[in-house]
Coordinates of C-alpha atoms in Angstrom, one line a residue:
M5 CA -50.4 8.4 39.2
A6 CA -48.3 6.2 36.9
G7 CA -46.7 3.1 38.3
A8 CA -46.9 -0.6 38.0
S9 CA -47.8 -3.2 40.6
G10 CA -46.2 -6.6 41.0
P11 CA -47.7 -10.0 40.7
G12 CA -50.1 -10.6 43.5
T13 CA -50.6 -6.9 44.3
T14 CA -54.0 -5.3 44.5
A15 CA -55.5 -2.0 45.4
I16 CA -57.3 -2.6 48.7
A17 CA -60.2 -0.4 47.5
G18 CA -60.1 -0.8 43.8
A19 CA -59.4 -3.1 40.9
A20 CA -56.3 -5.3 40.5
L21 CA -53.3 -3.4 39.2
A22 CA -51.1 -4.2 36.3
T23 CA -48.4 -6.9 36.4
A24 CA -44.8 -5.8 37.0
P25 CA -41.5 -7.6 36.4
G26 CA -41.0 -10.6 38.7
A27 CA -38.5 -11.3 41.4
A28 CA -34.7 -11.7 40.9
T29 CA -33.7 -15.0 39.4
S30 CA -31.1 -17.6 40.1
P31 CA -30.9 -20.1 37.2
G32 CA -29.2 -22.8 39.2
P33 CA -27.6 -25.8 37.6
A34 CA -29.0 -26.7 34.2
S35 CA -31.0 -29.9 34.4
A36 CA -34.3 -31.2 33.0
S37 CA -37.1 -31.3 35.5
S38 CA -37.9 -34.8 34.4
S39 CA -34.6 -36.0 35.8
R40 CA -35.8 -34.9 39.3
P41 CA -37.8 -37.2 41.5
A42 CA -41.5 -36.5 41.9
G43 CA -43.2 -36.1 45.3
P44 CA -42.5 -33.9 48.3
V45 CA -39.0 -32.4 48.4
R46 CA -36.9 -33.9 51.2
V47 CA -35.7 -31.4 53.8
A48 CA -33.3 -31.5 56.7
L49 CA -33.2 -28.7 59.3
I50 CA -30.0 -27.7 61.1
G51 CA -31.0 -25.8 64.3
T52 CA -34.3 -26.6 66.0
H53 CA -34.4 -23.9 68.6
G54 CA -34.8 -20.1 68.3
F55 CA -35.8 -19.3 64.7
G56 CA -35.5 -23.1 64.0
R57 CA -38.9 -23.5 65.7
I58 CA -40.4 -21.2 63.0
H59 CA -38.9 -23.4 60.4
L60 CA -40.4 -26.5 62.0
K61 CA -43.8 -25.0 62.0
N62 CA -43.5 -23.9 58.4
L63 CA -42.1 -27.3 57.4
A64 CA -45.1 -29.0 59.1
R65 CA -47.4 -26.8 57.0
L66 CA -45.6 -27.6 53.8
G67 CA -45.6 -31.3 54.8
S68 CA -49.4 -31.3 55.2
A69 CA -49.6 -29.7 51.8
G70 CA -47.5 -32.4 50.2
I71 CA -44.7 -29.9 49.2
S72 CA -41.9 -31.1 51.4
R73 CA -41.1 -33.9 53.8
L74 CA -38.8 -33.4 56.9
V75 CA -36.4 -36.3 56.9
G76 CA -34.0 -35.3 59.7
V77 CA -32.9 -32.5 62.1
V78 CA -29.5 -31.6 63.3
D79 CA -28.8 -29.9 66.7
V80 CA -26.0 -30.0 69.3
A81 CA -28.8 -29.6 71.9
E82 CA -31.7 -31.9 72.4
P83 CA -34.4 -31.0 69.9
P84 CA -38.2 -30.5 70.5
E85 CA -39.9 -33.8 71.4
E86 CA -41.8 -34.0 68.1
V87 CA -38.6 -34.4 66.1
A88 CA -36.5 -36.4 68.6
G89 CA -36.9 -39.5 66.5
I90 CA -35.1 -38.0 63.5
H91 CA -32.5 -36.1 65.5
H92 CA -28.7 -36.2 64.6
R93 CA -25.7 -34.4 66.1
S94 CA -24.2 -33.3 62.8
L95 CA -25.0 -33.3 59.1
P96 CA -22.5 -36.0 58.3
D97 CA -24.2 -38.1 60.9
L98 CA -27.6 -37.6 59.3
L99 CA -26.3 -38.3 55.8
A100 CA -24.6 -41.5 57.1
A101 CA -27.7 -42.7 58.9
V102 CA -30.6 -42.1 56.5
P103 CA -31.4 -44.4 53.6
A104 CA -31.1 -43.2 50.0
A105 CA -34.9 -42.6 49.9
D106 CA -34.5 -40.1 52.8
R107 CA -31.4 -38.3 51.7
P108 CA -32.2 -34.6 51.9
E109 CA -32.5 -32.5 48.8
I110 CA -32.5 -29.2 50.8
V111 CA -30.7 -28.4 54.0
A112 CA -32.2 -25.4 56.0
I113 CA -29.7 -23.7 58.3
A114 CA -31.1 -21.7 61.3
T115 CA -28.0 -21.5 63.5
P116 CA -25.8 -18.7 64.9
I117 CA -24.5 -16.4 62.2
G118 CA -20.9 -17.5 62.7
T119 CA -21.7 -21.1 61.8
H120 CA -23.5 -20.4 58.5
L121 CA -20.5 -20.7 56.2
P122 CA -19.1 -24.0 57.4
L123 CA -22.5 -25.6 57.6
A124 CA -23.6 -24.4 54.2
R125 CA -20.3 -25.7 52.7
Q126 CA -21.0 -29.1 54.3
A127 CA -24.4 -29.2 52.6
L128 CA -23.1 -27.9 49.2
D129 CA -20.1 -30.3 49.2
A130 CA -22.7 -33.1 49.7
G131 CA -24.5 -31.9 46.6
I132 CA -27.5 -30.5 48.5
D133 CA -29.3 -27.2 47.9
V134 CA -29.4 -24.8 50.9
Y135 CA -31.9 -22.5 52.6
L136 CA -29.7 -20.2 54.7
E137 CA -31.1 -17.8 57.3
K138 CA -30.2 -14.1 57.2
P139 CA -27.6 -12.6 57.4
P140 CA -26.1 -15.3 55.1
V141 CA -22.5 -14.8 56.3
P142 CA -20.7 -12.5 58.8
A143 CA -18.1 -11.2 56.3
L144 CA -17.9 -10.1 52.6
E145 CA -15.0 -12.6 52.0
D146 CA -17.3 -15.3 53.3
H147 CA -19.9 -14.3 50.8
W148 CA -17.5 -14.7 47.9
E149 CA -16.4 -18.1 49.3
L150 CA -19.9 -19.3 49.6
L151 CA -20.8 -18.1 46.1
A152 CA -17.8 -20.1 44.7
A153 CA -18.7 -23.2 46.7
A154 CA -22.3 -23.1 45.4
E155 CA -21.1 -22.7 41.8
A156 CA -18.6 -25.5 42.2
A157 CA -21.3 -27.8 43.6
G158 CA -23.9 -26.8 41.0
R159 CA -26.4 -26.1 43.7
S160 CA -28.5 -23.1 44.8
V161 CA -28.6 -21.1 48.0
Q162 CA -31.8 -19.3 49.0
V163 CA -31.3 -16.6 51.7
G164 CA -34.0 -16.1 54.3
F165 CA -34.7 -12.4 53.8
Q166 CA -38.4 -12.9 54.3
A167 CA -39.3 -9.4 53.1
R168 CA -38.3 -10.6 49.6
G169 CA -41.2 -13.0 49.6
G170 CA -43.6 -10.0 49.6
A171 CA -44.5 -8.7 46.1
G172 CA -44.3 -5.1 47.4
V173 CA -40.5 -5.0 47.2
D174 CA -40.6 -5.7 43.5
V175 CA -43.4 -3.1 43.0
L176 CA -41.3 -0.3 44.5
R177 CA -38.1 -1.5 42.8
D178 CA -39.9 -1.3 39.4
E179 CA -41.3 2.2 40.2
V180 CA -37.8 3.4 41.0
A181 CA -36.2 1.8 37.9
T182 CA -38.9 3.1 35.5
G183 CA -39.1 6.6 36.9
A184 CA -42.8 6.2 37.9
L185 CA -42.2 8.5 40.9
G186 CA -39.9 10.8 38.9
P187 CA -36.1 10.7 39.7
V188 CA -35.7 9.2 43.1
D189 CA -32.4 10.2 44.8
T190 CA -32.9 8.4 48.1
V191 CA -34.6 5.2 49.4
R192 CA -35.4 5.6 53.1
V193 CA -35.4 2.7 55.6
H194 CA -37.0 3.3 59.0
G195 CA -37.0 0.8 61.9
A196 CA -38.1 1.8 65.4
W197 CA -38.2 -1.4 67.3
R198 CA -38.2 -2.2 71.0
R199 CA -36.1 -5.0 72.5
D200 CA -35.6 -5.8 76.2
R201 CA -32.6 -7.0 78.1
A202 CA -33.8 -10.6 77.7
Y203 CA -33.6 -10.4 73.9
Y204 CA -29.8 -9.6 74.1
R205 CA -29.3 -12.4 76.7
R206 CA -31.1 -15.1 74.7
S207 CA -27.9 -16.8 73.6
A208 CA -24.2 -16.6 74.0
W209 CA -23.8 -14.7 70.7
A210 CA -26.7 -12.2 71.1
G211 CA -25.6 -8.6 70.9
K212 CA -22.0 -9.6 70.1
R213 CA -19.7 -8.5 67.3
Q214 CA -17.4 -11.4 67.8
L215 CA -17.4 -14.6 69.8
D216 CA -14.4 -16.9 70.3
G217 CA -12.5 -15.0 67.8
R218 CA -15.1 -15.2 65.1
R219 CA -17.5 -12.6 63.8
V220 CA -21.1 -12.7 65.0
A221 CA -22.5 -9.4 63.6
D222 CA -25.6 -9.3 65.7
G223 CA -26.3 -5.6 65.3
V224 CA -29.6 -3.9 64.7
A225 CA -28.9 -3.4 60.9
T226 CA -27.4 -6.9 60.4
N227 CA -29.9 -9.0 62.3
P228 CA -33.3 -7.8 63.6
L229 CA -33.7 -5.1 61.0
A230 CA -31.6 -6.8 58.3
H231 CA -34.8 -7.4 56.3
A232 CA -35.4 -3.7 56.1
V233 CA -31.9 -2.8 55.0
H234 CA -31.9 -5.6 52.4
A235 CA -35.3 -4.5 51.1
G236 CA -34.0 -0.9 50.7
L237 CA -31.0 -2.1 48.7
V238 CA -33.2 -4.2 46.4
I239 CA -35.6 -1.3 45.8
A240 CA -32.8 1.0 45.0
G241 CA -31.4 -1.5 42.5
I242 CA -28.2 -2.1 44.5
D243 CA -27.6 -5.8 44.4
E244 CA -23.9 -6.5 44.3
A245 CA -20.8 -5.2 46.0
R246 CA -19.7 -3.4 42.9
D247 CA -22.9 -1.4 43.0
I248 CA -21.7 0.4 46.1
A249 CA -19.4 3.4 46.2
S250 CA -19.2 3.9 49.9
V251 CA -21.1 3.2 53.2
T252 CA -21.3 5.8 56.0
T253 CA -22.1 4.5 59.4
E254 CA -22.7 5.9 62.9
L255 CA -23.0 3.0 65.3
R256 CA -24.2 3.6 68.8
R257 CA -25.6 1.5 71.7
A258 CA -27.9 2.0 74.7
H259 CA -28.1 -1.6 75.7
D260 CA -25.2 -3.2 77.6
I261 CA -24.0 -5.1 74.5
E262 CA -21.0 -5.0 72.1
A263 CA -23.0 -4.5 68.9
D264 CA -25.0 -1.5 67.7
D265 CA -28.6 -1.0 68.6
T266 CA -29.0 2.5 67.3
T267 CA -27.6 3.1 63.8
F268 CA -27.4 5.5 60.9
L269 CA -26.4 4.1 57.5
R270 CA -26.0 5.8 54.2
I271 CA -25.2 3.6 51.2
D272 CA -24.1 5.6 48.2
P273 CA -24.3 3.9 44.8
A274 CA -21.4 3.4 42.4
G275 CA -23.4 4.6 39.5
D276 CA -26.7 6.4 38.8
G277 CA -29.6 5.7 41.0
P278 CA -30.7 6.4 44.6
A279 CA -28.7 6.2 47.7
V280 CA -30.1 4.1 50.6
V281 CA -30.5 5.9 54.0
C282 CA -31.3 3.9 57.0
A283 CA -32.2 5.0 60.6
L284 CA -32.7 2.1 62.9
T285 CA -33.0 1.3 66.6
T286 CA -34.2 -1.3 69.1
T287 CA -34.5 1.3 71.8
A288 CA -37.9 2.8 70.8
P289 CA -40.5 3.6 73.5
E290 CA -42.9 1.4 71.6
Q291 CA -42.7 -1.1 68.7
R292 CA -43.4 0.5 65.3
T293 CA -43.9 -1.3 62.0
A294 CA -40.7 -1.0 59.9
W295 CA -41.0 0.7 56.5
V296 CA -39.1 1.4 53.4
E297 CA -40.0 4.4 51.2
A298 CA -39.1 5.8 47.8
V299 CA -39.8 9.5 47.3
G300 CA -39.8 11.4 44.0
P301 CA -41.2 14.6 42.5
R302 CA -44.3 12.6 41.3
G303 CA -45.1 11.1 44.7
S304 CA -43.9 8.6 47.2
H305 CA -44.5 4.9 48.0
R306 CA -44.0 3.5 51.5
L307 CA -43.9 -0.2 52.0
Y308 CA -44.7 -1.8 55.5
Y309 CA -42.9 -5.0 54.5
T310 CA -43.9 -7.1 57.6
D311 CA -47.6 -6.4 56.8
D312 CA -47.3 -6.7 53.0
V313 CA -49.1 -3.3 52.8
S314 CA -48.0 -0.1 51.1
V315 CA -49.3 3.4 50.7
R316 CA -48.7 5.2 47.4
T317 CA -49.1 9.0 47.6
G318 CA -49.6 11.1 44.5
P319 CA -48.3 14.6 43.8
D320 CA -51.7 16.0 44.8
G321 CA -51.5 14.2 48.2
G322 CA -54.1 11.6 47.3
T323 CA -53.3 8.1 48.7
Q324 CA -53.9 4.6 47.6
Q325 CA -53.3 1.6 49.8
L326 CA -52.1 -1.6 48.3
R327 CA -52.0 -5.1 49.6
H328 CA -49.2 -7.5 48.3
E329 CA -49.3 -11.3 48.2
R330 CA -46.4 -13.2 49.7
T331 CA -44.5 -16.3 48.5
D332 CA -43.0 -18.5 51.1
L333 CA -39.2 -18.7 50.4
M334 CA -38.9 -22.4 51.4
E335 CA -41.8 -23.3 49.1
N336 CA -40.1 -21.3 46.3
L337 CA -36.9 -23.2 46.9
A338 CA -38.7 -26.5 46.9
A339 CA -40.3 -25.6 43.5
H340 CA -36.9 -24.6 42.2
V341 CA -35.3 -27.9 43.3
R342 CA -38.1 -29.8 41.4
D343 CA -37.8 -27.5 38.3
R344 CA -34.7 -25.4 37.8
S345 CA -36.5 -23.1 35.5
V346 CA -38.4 -21.8 38.5
P347 CA -36.4 -18.6 39.7
L348 CA -35.4 -18.2 43.3
I349 CA -36.8 -15.1 45.0
S350 CA -33.9 -14.5 47.3
P351 CA -30.8 -16.2 45.8
L352 CA -27.4 -15.7 47.4
E353 CA -26.2 -13.9 44.2
T354 CA -28.5 -11.0 45.0
T355 CA -27.3 -10.5 48.6
G356 CA -23.8 -9.3 47.8
A357 CA -24.8 -5.7 48.5
F358 CA -26.1 -6.6 51.9
S359 CA -22.9 -8.5 52.7
T360 CA -21.0 -5.4 51.7
V361 CA -23.0 -3.2 54.1
L362 CA -22.4 -5.8 56.9
E363 CA -18.7 -5.6 56.1
A364 CA -18.7 -1.8 56.4
I365 CA -20.5 -2.1 59.8
Q366 CA -18.1 -4.8 61.0
S367 CA -15.1 -2.8 59.8
A368 CA -16.1 0.3 61.9
P369 CA -14.8 0.6 65.5
D370 CA -17.0 -0.9 68.2
P371 CA -20.2 1.1 68.8
L372 CA -19.9 3.9 71.3
P373 CA -22.3 3.9 74.3
I374 CA -25.0 6.6 74.4
D375 CA -24.7 8.7 77.5
G376 CA -26.8 7.5 80.3
D377 CA -28.6 10.9 80.8
A378 CA -30.0 10.5 77.3
V379 CA -31.5 7.0 78.1
D380 CA -34.6 6.2 80.2
I381 CA -35.0 2.6 81.5
Q382 CA -38.5 1.4 81.1
G383 CA -39.5 -1.8 83.1
E384 CA -37.4 -3.9 85.4
G385 CA -35.2 -6.9 85.4
E386 CA -35.0 -8.9 82.1
A387 CA -38.0 -7.0 80.8
A388 CA -36.3 -3.6 81.1
V389 CA -35.8 -1.6 77.9
P390 CA -33.3 1.3 77.5
V391 CA -35.2 3.9 75.6
V392 CA -33.2 6.7 74.0
R393 CA -34.9 10.0 74.6
D394 CA -36.6 11.5 71.4
I395 CA -35.3 8.6 69.4
E396 CA -38.3 8.5 67.0
Q397 CA -37.9 12.2 66.1
T398 CA -34.1 11.6 65.7
L399 CA -34.6 8.7 63.3
L400 CA -37.0 10.7 61.1
A401 CA -34.8 13.8 61.1
A402 CA -31.8 11.7 59.9
L403 CA -33.9 10.2 57.1
D404 CA -35.2 13.6 56.0
A405 CA -31.7 15.1 55.9
G406 CA -29.9 12.0 54.8
Q407 CA -27.3 12.8 57.5
A408 CA -25.8 11.0 60.4
F409 CA -27.0 11.8 63.9
S410 CA -23.9 13.8 64.8
E411 CA -24.3 15.9 61.7
L412 CA -27.8 17.0 63.0
G413 CA -26.5 18.2 66.3
V414 CA -28.3 15.4 68.3
P415 CA -27.1 15.9 72.0
W416 CA -26.0 12.3 72.5
A417 CA -24.3 11.9 69.1
R418 CA -20.5 12.0 68.6
P419 CA -18.7 12.9 65.4
D420 CA -16.0 10.3 66.2
A421 CA -18.6 7.5 65.8
V422 CA -19.0 8.4 62.1
R423 CA -17.0 6.3 59.5
T424 CA -17.1 6.2 55.7
W425 CA -16.0 2.8 54.3
T426 CA -15.1 2.0 50.6
P427 CA -15.6 -1.6 49.5
P428 CA -12.7 -3.5 47.9
A429 CA -12.6 -3.7 44.1
P430 CA -14.5 -6.7 42.7
G431 CA -12.4 -9.9 43.2
I432 CA -10.1 -8.3 45.7
R433 CA -10.4 -9.8 49.2
R434 CA -9.3 -8.1 52.4
G435 CA -7.8 -10.2 55.2

């Protein structure tokens, strides 16, 4: 069947495929690469626990490769022993303590969601580029504020939607845009994950919508499966807030939390192009690999983004499995810092649509609990998992119909949990 493949994509059983358009770009401030220092890019990390440990491991790898150099870490708690010697309590403390030769060029932020905006602003105001974990901010207004701050500082912000590092997302985006699958009216996003009670007790903000009067937004669609939602938006060509006409949500929870763990989303576009329909949970009986799929009259293409593998199905039912290369987002940002002509893979500018979906979710009423007789508890103590009965079939049915759970007659679903939200006009902020 027709269809292009992205850079670093090959047929697993066959020849290399054709080159497709590259990732989204962020031009950053105009400056000649010759004005930048040579050698490893200097990086500081804020947040050394939780996902910060993943950053430490990756920065060690990049350090061994001569790509970056870790010059300091910031944490309000004691850091791991291996970085205790470069530990500081705040970014201003770090900047005041390090010599000019160790001043960071990138600050990576791996802290609770509600702290992202003030910490990113600290780094930008100091003239430093930022790697910001997903979700970038807990509100659409915060997204606009951070964009303005980055523009004013002349710096770039890379957002840690790791799925964007895989070439498969661009392959599917190109196929939808070029009509390789025929007219695609829906991009489907499926996430059936399993999380125990300990997951939602890992920190004070876990499973919260707000903490101490500030948004946290730790729901299934905005944190654990945020990569899937964002990938679906990118594949559908929905990049900015103005690309969205409305967002329909049905937020439910089986865990004893405030946020949603079982969610239906439908993002309808403002113009031509496919809608994005998402059916997500952390209450599955077993962990499944999340996927994003475009379906058209000439076939379908399903991407398992965590594995960088996709399956393309032709109109005759024949399949082709593709493997996609991955670019590390920190490595990409380091290259961009050294040479501004290198485009960012996941720039803040291309995450406006995701922040809009997050705003729709946070604007909906608190998720309603799923009746206990529809939930089986598997395991005991902190390892216990509430499993919603027949949840896997329910997710697939919602994707096939493009309808919320309550519209399908699911026994535990409730029509009063469904909300349709319209984003504000571009440039208008809601308090």
